[in-house]
Tab-separated table of C-alpha atoms in Angstrom:
chain	number	residue	atom	x	y	z
A	1	UNK	CA	12.254	66.328	9.057
A	2	UNK	CA	14.628	63.969	11.022
A	3	UNK	CA	16.648	65.626	13.600
A	4	UNK	CA	18.924	62.605	14.368
A	5	UNK	CA	19.861	59.592	12.412
A	6	UNK	CA	22.924	57.498	11.435
A	7	UNK	CA	24.222	58.626	8.170
A	8	UNK	CA	25.261	55.904	5.534
A	9	UNK	CA	28.580	56.517	3.637
A	10	UNK	CA	28.206	57.895	0.091
A	11	UNK	CA	30.404	54.979	-1.144
A	12	UNK	CA	31.890	51.866	0.366
A	13	UNK	CA	35.274	52.170	-1.325
A	14	UNK	CA	37.978	54.704	-1.349
A	15	UNK	CA	41.054	54.796	-3.689
A	16	UNK	CA	44.527	55.205	-2.605
A	17	UNK	CA	45.705	56.056	-6.122
A	18	UNK	CA	44.835	53.003	-8.153
A	19	UNK	CA	44.372	50.693	-5.064
A	20	UNK	CA	40.773	50.367	-3.889
A	21	UNK	CA	40.132	50.463	-0.073
A	22	UNK	CA	36.780	48.691	0.542
A	23	UNK	CA	35.175	49.349	3.777
A	24	UNK	CA	33.626	45.745	3.971
A	25	UNK	CA	37.009	44.045	3.471
A	26	UNK	CA	38.779	46.565	5.929
A	27	UNK	CA	36.223	45.672	8.651
A	28	UNK	CA	36.747	41.938	8.075
A	29	UNK	CA	40.605	42.443	8.272
A	30	UNK	CA	40.493	44.510	11.359
A	31	UNK	CA	38.276	41.884	12.926
A	32	UNK	CA	40.623	39.002	12.301
A	33	UNK	CA	43.586	40.928	13.781
A	34	UNK	CA	41.420	41.697	16.804
A	35	UNK	CA	40.591	37.930	17.202
A	36	UNK	CA	44.003	36.725	16.884
A	37	UNK	CA	45.512	39.292	19.310
A	38	UNK	CA	42.924	38.467	21.988
A	39	UNK	CA	42.943	34.865	21.334
A	40	UNK	CA	46.780	34.827	21.604
A	41	UNK	CA	46.634	36.404	24.958
A	42	UNK	CA	44.083	33.944	26.269
A	43	UNK	CA	46.079	30.992	24.852
A	44	UNK	CA	49.270	32.246	26.673
A	45	UNK	CA	47.377	32.618	29.890
A	46	UNK	CA	46.225	28.925	29.666
A	47	UNK	CA	49.803	27.752	29.071
A	48	UNK	CA	50.268	27.904	25.485
A	49	UNK	CA	53.053	29.224	23.363
A	50	UNK	CA	52.948	32.818	21.866
A	51	UNK	CA	52.183	32.697	18.143
A	52	UNK	CA	50.342	29.279	18.125
A	53	UNK	CA	47.058	31.116	17.790
A	54	UNK	CA	48.289	33.015	14.799
A	55	UNK	CA	49.724	29.856	13.090
A	56	UNK	CA	46.380	28.120	13.379
A	57	UNK	CA	44.601	31.041	12.195
A	58	UNK	CA	46.495	30.667	8.964
A	59	UNK	CA	44.414	27.676	8.186
A	60	UNK	CA	41.084	28.853	10.059
A	61	UNK	CA	40.837	32.184	8.381
A	62	UNK	CA	40.806	31.128	4.755
A	63	UNK	CA	38.566	28.127	5.260
A	64	UNK	CA	36.078	30.517	7.328
A	65	UNK	CA	36.026	32.916	4.361
A	66	UNK	CA	35.392	30.236	1.869
A	67	UNK	CA	32.774	28.551	3.983
A	68	UNK	CA	31.002	31.838	4.878
A	69	UNK	CA	30.757	32.739	1.154
A	70	UNK	CA	29.653	29.235	0.196
A	71	UNK	CA	26.710	29.508	2.742
A	72	UNK	CA	25.720	32.901	1.464
A	73	UNK	CA	25.819	31.849	-2.245
A	74	UNK	CA	24.021	28.639	-1.736
A	75	UNK	CA	21.195	30.180	0.584
A	76	UNK	CA	20.872	33.378	-1.639
A	77	UNK	CA	21.565	31.574	-5.089
A	78	UNK	CA	18.980	33.796	-6.738
A	79	UNK	CA	21.259	36.621	-6.398
A	80	UNK	CA	23.805	35.024	-8.759
A	81	UNK	CA	22.304	32.455	-10.872
A	82	UNK	CA	18.658	33.796	-11.674
A	83	UNK	CA	17.870	35.339	-15.008
A	84	UNK	CA	19.690	38.609	-15.439
A	85	UNK	CA	22.292	37.935	-12.852
A	86	UNK	CA	26.106	37.324	-13.510
A	87	UNK	CA	27.450	34.159	-11.750
A	88	UNK	CA	30.764	35.695	-11.621
A	89	UNK	CA	29.564	37.994	-8.827
A	90	UNK	CA	29.491	34.954	-6.645
A	91	UNK	CA	33.237	35.338	-6.167
A	92	UNK	CA	33.132	39.081	-5.450
A	93	UNK	CA	33.340	38.430	-1.783
A	94	UNK	CA	34.476	42.250	-1.233
A	95	UNK	CA	30.927	43.414	-2.150
A	96	UNK	CA	29.521	41.607	0.862
A	97	UNK	CA	27.888	38.534	1.627
A	98	UNK	CA	29.334	36.074	4.268
A	99	UNK	CA	27.209	33.697	6.181
A	100	UNK	CA	28.390	33.240	9.733
A	101	UNK	CA	27.070	29.648	10.042
A	102	UNK	CA	29.485	28.614	7.152
A	103	UNK	CA	32.217	30.573	8.160
A	104	UNK	CA	32.332	29.067	11.816
A	105	UNK	CA	31.796	25.475	10.409
A	106	UNK	CA	34.604	25.727	7.714
A	107	UNK	CA	36.737	27.850	9.938
A	108	UNK	CA	36.410	25.066	12.770
A	109	UNK	CA	37.596	22.603	9.980
A	110	UNK	CA	40.647	24.713	9.117
A	111	UNK	CA	41.422	25.126	12.876
A	112	UNK	CA	41.100	21.317	13.202
A	113	UNK	CA	43.667	20.889	10.521
A	114	UNK	CA	46.062	23.422	12.199
A	115	UNK	CA	45.600	22.071	15.695
A	116	UNK	CA	46.108	18.487	14.421
A	117	UNK	CA	49.500	19.532	12.784
A	118	UNK	CA	50.490	21.145	16.198
A	119	UNK	CA	49.204	18.195	18.485
A	120	UNK	CA	46.788	20.509	20.111
A	121	UNK	CA	43.239	19.855	21.178
A	122	UNK	CA	40.742	21.738	19.087
A	123	UNK	CA	38.274	22.461	22.018
A	124	UNK	CA	41.039	24.184	23.966
A	125	UNK	CA	41.992	26.335	20.970
A	126	UNK	CA	38.301	27.128	20.454
A	127	UNK	CA	37.895	28.314	23.973
A	128	UNK	CA	40.735	30.602	23.667
A	129	UNK	CA	39.572	32.262	20.593
A	130	UNK	CA	35.834	32.460	21.231
A	131	UNK	CA	35.714	35.991	22.689
A	132	UNK	CA	37.930	37.258	19.813
A	133	UNK	CA	35.607	35.712	17.257
A	134	UNK	CA	32.717	37.561	18.665
A	135	UNK	CA	34.685	40.794	18.686
A	136	UNK	CA	35.692	40.134	15.012
A	137	UNK	CA	31.986	39.746	14.254
A	138	UNK	CA	31.224	43.036	16.019
A	139	UNK	CA	33.861	44.882	13.834
A	140	UNK	CA	32.960	43.051	10.666
A	141	UNK	CA	29.134	43.986	10.878
A	142	UNK	CA	30.234	47.583	10.217
A	143	UNK	CA	30.964	46.415	6.830
A	144	UNK	CA	27.365	46.129	6.214
A	145	UNK	CA	26.996	49.938	6.993
A	146	UNK	CA	29.680	50.630	4.366
A	147	UNK	CA	27.557	48.655	1.779
A	148	UNK	CA	24.287	50.052	2.891
A	149	UNK	CA	22.876	46.513	3.512
A	150	UNK	CA	21.182	44.218	6.113
A	151	UNK	CA	18.978	46.891	7.705
A	152	UNK	CA	15.634	46.298	9.429
A	153	UNK	CA	12.183	47.671	9.142
A	154	UNK	CA	11.364	51.438	8.906
A	155	UNK	CA	11.521	53.332	12.053
A	156	UNK	CA	11.564	57.028	13.254
A	157	UNK	CA	13.943	56.375	16.307
A	158	UNK	CA	16.737	58.884	16.473
A	159	UNK	CA	19.395	55.995	15.919
A	160	UNK	CA	17.731	55.052	12.635
A	161	UNK	CA	20.275	54.305	9.642
A	162	UNK	CA	19.730	56.536	6.768
A	163	UNK	CA	19.713	54.515	3.528
A	164	UNK	CA	20.296	56.550	0.355
A	165	UNK	CA	21.196	53.879	-2.113
A	166	UNK	CA	18.780	52.529	-4.743
A	167	UNK	CA	20.821	49.532	-5.873
A	168	UNK	CA	19.359	46.072	-5.777
A	169	UNK	CA	15.942	47.399	-5.197
A	170	UNK	CA	16.740	49.499	-2.044
A	171	UNK	CA	14.373	52.146	-0.925
A	172	UNK	CA	15.836	55.184	0.503
A	173	UNK	CA	14.456	55.948	4.053
A	174	UNK	CA	15.251	55.475	7.731
A	175	UNK	CA	15.516	51.843	8.887
A	176	UNK	CA	16.437	49.909	12.144
A	177	UNK	CA	20.285	49.571	12.056
A	178	UNK	CA	20.412	45.875	12.644
A	179	UNK	CA	24.105	45.872	11.817
A	180	UNK	CA	24.518	48.095	14.692
A	181	UNK	CA	22.312	45.935	17.055
A	182	UNK	CA	24.337	42.835	16.132
A	183	UNK	CA	27.484	44.613	16.579
A	184	UNK	CA	26.601	45.602	20.269
A	185	UNK	CA	25.226	42.218	20.987
A	186	UNK	CA	28.572	40.540	19.868
A	187	UNK	CA	30.479	42.932	22.163
A	188	UNK	CA	28.193	41.708	25.007
A	189	UNK	CA	28.746	38.089	23.911
A	190	UNK	CA	32.623	38.661	24.264
A	191	UNK	CA	32.209	40.051	27.658
A	192	UNK	CA	29.980	37.341	28.781
A	193	UNK	CA	32.347	34.629	27.657
A	194	UNK	CA	35.392	36.131	29.207
A	195	UNK	CA	33.481	36.563	32.566
A	196	UNK	CA	32.016	33.091	32.531
A	197	UNK	CA	35.214	31.536	31.590
A	198	UNK	CA	36.981	33.309	34.550
A	199	UNK	CA	34.143	32.600	37.034
A	200	UNK	CA	33.529	29.016	36.182
A	201	UNK	CA	36.774	28.013	34.568
A	202	UNK	CA	35.174	26.620	31.260
A	203	UNK	CA	37.063	24.033	29.386
A	204	UNK	CA	36.886	21.244	26.818
A	205	UNK	CA	34.992	23.643	24.298
A	206	UNK	CA	32.469	25.015	26.684
A	207	UNK	CA	33.654	28.618	26.391
A	208	UNK	CA	33.220	28.176	22.684
A	209	UNK	CA	29.841	26.659	22.990
A	210	UNK	CA	28.771	29.603	25.184
A	211	UNK	CA	29.793	31.993	22.550
A	212	UNK	CA	27.754	30.012	19.929
A	213	UNK	CA	24.614	29.884	22.131
A	214	UNK	CA	24.516	33.508	23.233
A	215	UNK	CA	25.262	34.718	19.744
A	216	UNK	CA	22.511	32.634	18.351
A	217	UNK	CA	20.122	34.105	20.992
A	218	UNK	CA	20.729	37.505	19.786
A	219	UNK	CA	20.883	36.584	16.024
A	220	UNK	CA	17.365	35.015	16.325
A	221	UNK	CA	15.630	38.448	17.016
A	222	UNK	CA	17.910	40.618	14.936
A	223	UNK	CA	17.220	38.334	12.059
A	224	UNK	CA	13.481	38.512	12.666
A	225	UNK	CA	13.786	42.388	12.231
A	226	UNK	CA	15.616	42.368	8.835
A	227	UNK	CA	13.784	43.226	5.717
A	228	UNK	CA	16.096	41.979	2.954
A	229	UNK	CA	15.133	39.133	0.808
A	230	UNK	CA	15.410	35.607	2.444
A	231	UNK	CA	13.891	32.056	2.218
A	232	UNK	CA	11.103	31.303	4.708
A	233	UNK	CA	10.049	28.062	6.277
A	234	UNK	CA	6.918	27.978	8.295
A	235	UNK	CA	6.807	31.815	8.426
A	236	UNK	CA	10.365	32.198	9.841
A	237	UNK	CA	13.579	33.160	7.883
A	238	UNK	CA	16.002	30.416	7.159
A	239	UNK	CA	18.649	32.037	9.484
A	240	UNK	CA	16.046	32.041	12.152
A	241	UNK	CA	15.756	28.207	12.098
A	242	UNK	CA	19.440	27.951	11.712
A	243	UNK	CA	20.011	30.131	14.897
A	244	UNK	CA	17.587	28.158	16.892
A	245	UNK	CA	18.974	24.681	15.831
A	246	UNK	CA	22.555	25.780	16.496
A	247	UNK	CA	21.497	27.204	19.974
A	248	UNK	CA	20.056	23.998	21.058
A	249	UNK	CA	23.115	21.991	19.977
A	250	UNK	CA	25.368	24.408	21.780
A	251	UNK	CA	23.395	24.130	24.919
A	252	UNK	CA	23.200	20.285	24.730
A	253	UNK	CA	26.945	20.314	24.242
A	254	UNK	CA	27.724	22.440	27.295
A	255	UNK	CA	25.383	20.240	29.505
A	256	UNK	CA	26.941	16.961	28.309
A	257	UNK	CA	30.362	18.145	28.262
A	258	UNK	CA	30.304	19.507	31.858
A	259	UNK	CA	29.029	16.030	33.089
A	260	UNK	CA	31.501	14.008	31.063
A	261	UNK	CA	34.778	16.195	31.346
A	262	UNK	CA	34.318	18.712	34.135
A	263	UNK	CA	36.912	21.457	34.799
A	264	UNK	CA	39.554	22.735	32.420
A	265	UNK	CA	42.357	21.154	30.458
A	266	UNK	CA	45.612	20.940	32.649
A	267	UNK	CA	47.802	21.235	29.556
A	268	UNK	CA	46.573	22.932	26.308
A	269	UNK	CA	49.937	22.763	24.306
A	270	UNK	CA	52.143	19.839	25.269
A	271	UNK	CA	55.230	21.262	23.612
A	272	UNK	CA	54.806	24.457	25.884
A	273	UNK	CA	54.071	22.711	29.118
A	274	UNK	CA	57.555	23.420	30.457
A	275	UNK	CA	57.275	27.043	30.103
A	276	UNK	CA	53.764	28.031	30.431
A	277	UNK	CA	54.098	30.005	33.488
A	278	UNK	CA	56.058	32.739	31.902
A	279	UNK	CA	53.513	33.511	29.467
A	280	UNK	CA	50.688	32.833	31.818
A	281	UNK	CA	51.270	36.123	33.695
A	282	UNK	CA	50.668	38.080	30.605
A	283	UNK	CA	46.937	37.196	29.611
A	284	UNK	CA	43.573	38.486	30.072
A	285	UNK	CA	43.788	38.022	33.736
A	286	UNK	CA	43.621	34.288	33.808
A	287	UNK	CA	46.927	33.492	35.207
A	288	UNK	CA	45.735	30.529	37.227
A	289	UNK	CA	46.444	27.854	34.734
A	290	UNK	CA	49.850	28.961	33.869
A	291	UNK	CA	50.597	29.004	37.517
A	292	UNK	CA	49.152	25.902	38.363
A	293	UNK	CA	51.036	24.132	35.491
A	294	UNK	CA	54.305	25.704	36.572
A	295	UNK	CA	53.713	24.621	40.152
A	296	UNK	CA	52.910	21.177	39.160
A	297	UNK	CA	55.996	20.835	36.984
A	298	UNK	CA	58.083	22.280	39.884
A	299	UNK	CA	56.721	19.663	42.200
A	300	UNK	CA	57.373	16.865	39.747
A	301	UNK	CA	60.737	17.930	38.951
A	302	UNK	CA	62.057	18.817	42.326
A	303	UNK	CA	60.381	16.241	44.321
A	304	UNK	CA	62.567	15.255	47.283
A	305	UNK	CA	64.969	18.183	46.859
A	306	UNK	CA	65.471	21.380	48.882
A	307	UNK	CA	65.136	24.488	46.662
A	308	UNK	CA	68.035	27.148	47.425
A	309	UNK	CA	67.195	30.847	47.845
């Protein structure tokens, strides 16, 4: 008899009258709001305008959802297009199935479109939202708990997740809660990026690259623990290879970017350069950029004059 374990919900959807409230979708929505909220604070601290992060997210989030679903459907096509499967299920995103690699790639494309329309450098925007994305992933992983999916090998540890569903070939039992491991890892990634960004003043996309590299490091060992069906190459799951490749690319970007463009952007949003200081005092503890921009503007505008007190 197990004395301690993480129970699974009996169902992943609740009904508010005729309206279904799905746990998976709810976690994704909460994660998006947290990412935008934190990204907005960091953007203001760097001298940007309030609301810019949300405006660009209107482009990035839909693109990210589409990309995440496409990656999942393409890499797990047998779940939707093999014999006995209904291809219409490929569109049922609320039932789970988002690939983070596709979500980040397509989300970056959407963000690039939004940034281009606002005249904003994409790397600066990416640095501002990086920790928020990690927190969004931490929250979103709990959607897998609601769906009783993406767990690891069997275990008798007291924090094992108790799987009760028999749908899609699941075998009831006690398993490693890999969704929980990844959620905790993503929280650690967010803390690491915020700390490193303050300590080393990362710019030109390096904070985002640090998020990508540190997430991939954790995803590699967590992916190795999972037991759900997946394509294998040379004994490793496809997502293990993807994590390894993306990790190397992120590290290379950090090294080359630091050599080519050291430091941080002086101006992240040209239209807000004149009023960056007001918002810069309300960030996540990074007021230096706003203050420096304001001081620079004051020197340029008031050169040769005497300030009255």
